Amino acid sequence: MAEQTTTIVSVTAEALSVRYVEPDWLRKMRAGAWEIFQAAPSPKLEKTDLRDRSWDIGPYADEPGSPSEEAEALVGELAGQAYVHVRNGVAVAVHLPEALAAQGVVMTDLHTAVRDHADLVKAHLGTVVKPDEGKWAALNAALWHGGIFVYVPRNVVVDTPVHFVYEETGQAAGGAPRALVVADEHSALSYVEVFLTAGSQPDKVHTGVTEVIAKTGAKVTAAAVGGYRKGPANFSVRRAHIGNDASVDWVFADIGDGFSVVLLESDLAGDGSASTVQGIGIGTGRQHLDLTASVLHHGRYSTSDIQLHGAMKDRANAIYRSSTHIFKGAVGAGSEQHDRMLMLDKRARADAIPMLLIDENDVQRCGHAASVGRIDQNQVYYLMSRGIPRSEATKMIIWGYLEPTVQRIPSEVVRTHLVRRIDRELEA
Amino acid sequence: MQENTLGKGWYGMAGPLFHIEDLHVSVEDKEIVRGLNLTLKGGEIHAIMGPNGTGKSTLASALMGHPAYEIIGGKVTLDGEDVLEMSVDERARKGMFLAMQYPAEVPGVSNANFIRTALNARLGEGNEIPVMKFHRELQAQMKRLNIDPVFAERYLNEGFSGGEKKRNEILQMVMLKPRVVILDEIDSGLDIDALKIVAEAVNSMRSPEVTFLIITHYQRLLQYIVPDFVHVMMQGRIVRSGGRELAERLEAEGYDWLKHELGIEDETVGVQA
Ligand SMILES: Nc1ncnc2c1ncn2[C@@H]1O[C@H](COP(=O)(O)OP(=O)(O)OP(=O)(O)O)[C@@H](O)[C@H]1O
Ligand SMILES: [Mg+2]
């Protein structure tokens, strides 16, 4: 079959390497990824048609440009906390509280980290999301611009959240942020990324990659709040590599009307490793969201729990897939999946697709449940029977459906931000 | 509304007059309630008894306005106002309350938040109860009903035991202070101590400004909440009314004598009346 997507890229890997005076290893890594990107066929997705999408990204701005109101407010509230703020690929603020620096925690924008923490970055970058795993992972590896690097040393417990605020203001032409989060042995960290994107041209690409590494005994909560707007095609890969007795708890929220293909994955490599994936989404307008939450069980006695709750408005169309794969040798592994989709409008469409692959005979319970439905009229009646008007009752029920996940976001500022965003969507 | 206190008689009006006339209700095109008449006045307690499947819960749900129950004939008024024209929430704000036989579970909505929203809806805009005052009142009422304080923050009815759900219905009743109270099998699932506590809560609300309709299978509840009238429902209508002695006789002898007297073979609404 003929290649139908067009590739026009207005930025080159070489130009980025020059701009950031990158070391040789990174220059080679970008160039290699670029080769892979060019050679890779356009992906064929079962439920998402990519034929009308082109692979154009850039040109990257030299200056960050002026902030969006939303991002400015959010960053204002983060004053005094740990955060990296990137606008249109350019780092505009890096703030690491004294107390964290004293513990040996590293947190800076990824370009700076390449220079100042070369060994740590080199040892980990591209090890969890590899350039050759697919077209958009390769594109990000070749052209990533703007990002964060977090490193928590052995035995260090960071008890305040670390934030990555990534903002595209619409002047940008797509983007390719990259996050690298490394929790060394027996450390603990809460990491929260917030992506705020104003729409831009529909023929652009946004491709984000987040790599999380939890070494032996490390405990990481990783939250991702995204709001992709109508315009570019968004491809996002977030993956955690989880060592012996380590855990990564993902919390994610996606609110928007964009065109997105999203993968969120935990690789339970270590024995006794654990991961939960808890996600919510509100689709509006003509959103197309193709989301996969996936757990790969390699370690013995590894456990996982995926819980997805989506609410679709207007003409949104969402596919929520949860996938658990228990590989041969993952003796004693156990997993749960619960997916629910709520359709709030007649024209909204949703699929909840559970996938469970078990290659090992000796496993614990592996349960899954998936449903697509509408608001339960018995619940509405019950609330109304106590005097609450229908519209408010409906809102309370939807909130109740989303709230437990919102509460798990490990940053009060981001939680409040998300609550406001959800309120705004439910009012509209 | 005169004041937004939680004191008795906050409506500051005369006792309610709730009137049901020749009511017919159908579910899924099957007529379940078939010509029911009943008048409830402030200060009165009415009990409805009757075998399974005779339309008691259908009556209660239809009065509250459950969308699955279609009114195919008759009239229901509260203080002369047409109840059947009102939406479910309007009925509640007018002072109607139904403790349901099977209350819904609403995950993610905390009990306290739900009750406060309901109370504020009832008090009306501008008269909302201050948050601290609400929580003090809620904790006091929970204590009185012997409900563990953690139930304030539990999600509404989610994972509650049968008895806990019933007590939670009564908690809502004492917090919302309705004027027309319908209790549908509030005693089912309650242990004896809980039964006494619930009865005490009902008795303490007894006043000329409140009227009660209590659906039960058991005389025991009526020993604690002494009714003024006892009605027996069969085939979707009231077939016999009396005083508390009627409940005692039913408890002792069952329904056969009554069916025999009335010439009823099948008391349910399963076959045509
Ligand atoms: N939502 C419904 N859908 C279908 N049938 C219904 C529904 N509600 C009630 N019915 C039927 O109507 C009849 C009367 O039911 P109802 O619940 O009113 O009886 P009841 O007198 O309350 O019985 P019980 O003492 O067992 O609670 C039954 O045959 C029941 O199956
Ligand atoms: Mg019943």
JSON list of C-alpha atoms in Angstrom, two decimals, chain A residues 14 29-30 52 102 110 119 126 145 169 223 299 308 326 347-348 353-354 377 410 413 417 420 426:
[
{"chain": "A", "resi": 14, "resn": "GLU", "atom": "CA", "xyz": [21.49, 18.76, 13.20]},
{"chain": "A", "resi": 29, "resn": "MET", "atom": "CA", "xyz": [21.45, 9.64, 18.82]},
{"chain": "A", "resi": 30, "resn": "ARG", "atom": "CA", "xyz": [19.37, 12.34, 17.15]},
{"chain": "A", "resi": 52, "resn": "ASP", "atom": "CA", "xyz": [-5.00, 12.71, 6.36]},
{"chain": "A", "resi": 102, "resn": "ALA", "atom": "CA", "xyz": [20.58, 19.85, 49.63]},
{"chain": "A", "resi": 110, "resn": "LEU", "atom": "CA", "xyz": [16.69, 18.61, 29.82]},
{"chain": "A", "resi": 119, "resn": "ASP", "atom": "CA", "xyz": [26.65, 10.90, 32.66]},
{"chain": "A", "resi": 126, "resn": "GLY", "atom": "CA", "xyz": [16.17, 6.67, 25.40]},
{"chain": "A", "resi": 145, "resn": "HIS", "atom": "CA", "xyz": [13.01, 20.28, 22.19]},
{"chain": "A", "resi": 169, "resn": "THR", "atom": "CA", "xyz": [0.88, 28.93, 22.83]},
{"chain": "A", "resi": 223, "resn": "ALA", "atom": "CA", "xyz": [0.85, 12.28, 37.19]},
{"chain": "A", "resi": 299, "resn": "GLY", "atom": "CA", "xyz": [8.75, -9.77, 37.13]},
{"chain": "A", "resi": 308, "resn": "LEU", "atom": "CA", "xyz": [-10.00, 4.26, 33.43]},
{"chain": "A", "resi": 326, "resn": "ILE", "atom": "CA", "xyz": [1.69, -11.36, 31.65]},
{"chain": "A", "resi": 347, "resn": "ARG", "atom": "CA", "xyz": [-23.66, 11.94, 19.39]},
{"chain": "A", "resi": 348, "resn": "ALA", "atom": "CA", "xyz": [-20.65, 11.05, 21.52]},
{"chain": "A", "resi": 353, "resn": "ILE", "atom": "CA", "xyz": [-11.55, -2.37, 25.06]},
{"chain": "A", "resi": 354, "resn": "PRO", "atom": "CA", "xyz": [-10.03, -4.67, 27.66]},
{"chain": "A", "resi": 377, "resn": "GLN", "atom": "CA", "xyz": [-31.20, 7.53, 35.96]},
{"chain": "A", "resi": 410, "resn": "PRO", "atom": "CA", "xyz": [0.01, 14.46, 44.21]},
{"chain": "A", "resi": 413, "resn": "VAL", "atom": "CA", "xyz": [-1.88, 23.28, 42.89]},
{"chain": "A", "resi": 417, "resn": "HIS", "atom": "CA", "xyz": [-6.12, 23.63, 38.40]},
{"chain": "A", "resi": 420, "resn": "ARG", "atom": "CA", "xyz": [-11.30, 24.31, 37.65]},
{"chain": "A", "resi": 426, "resn": "LEU", "atom": "CA", "xyz": [-19.10, 20.53, 32.83]}
]
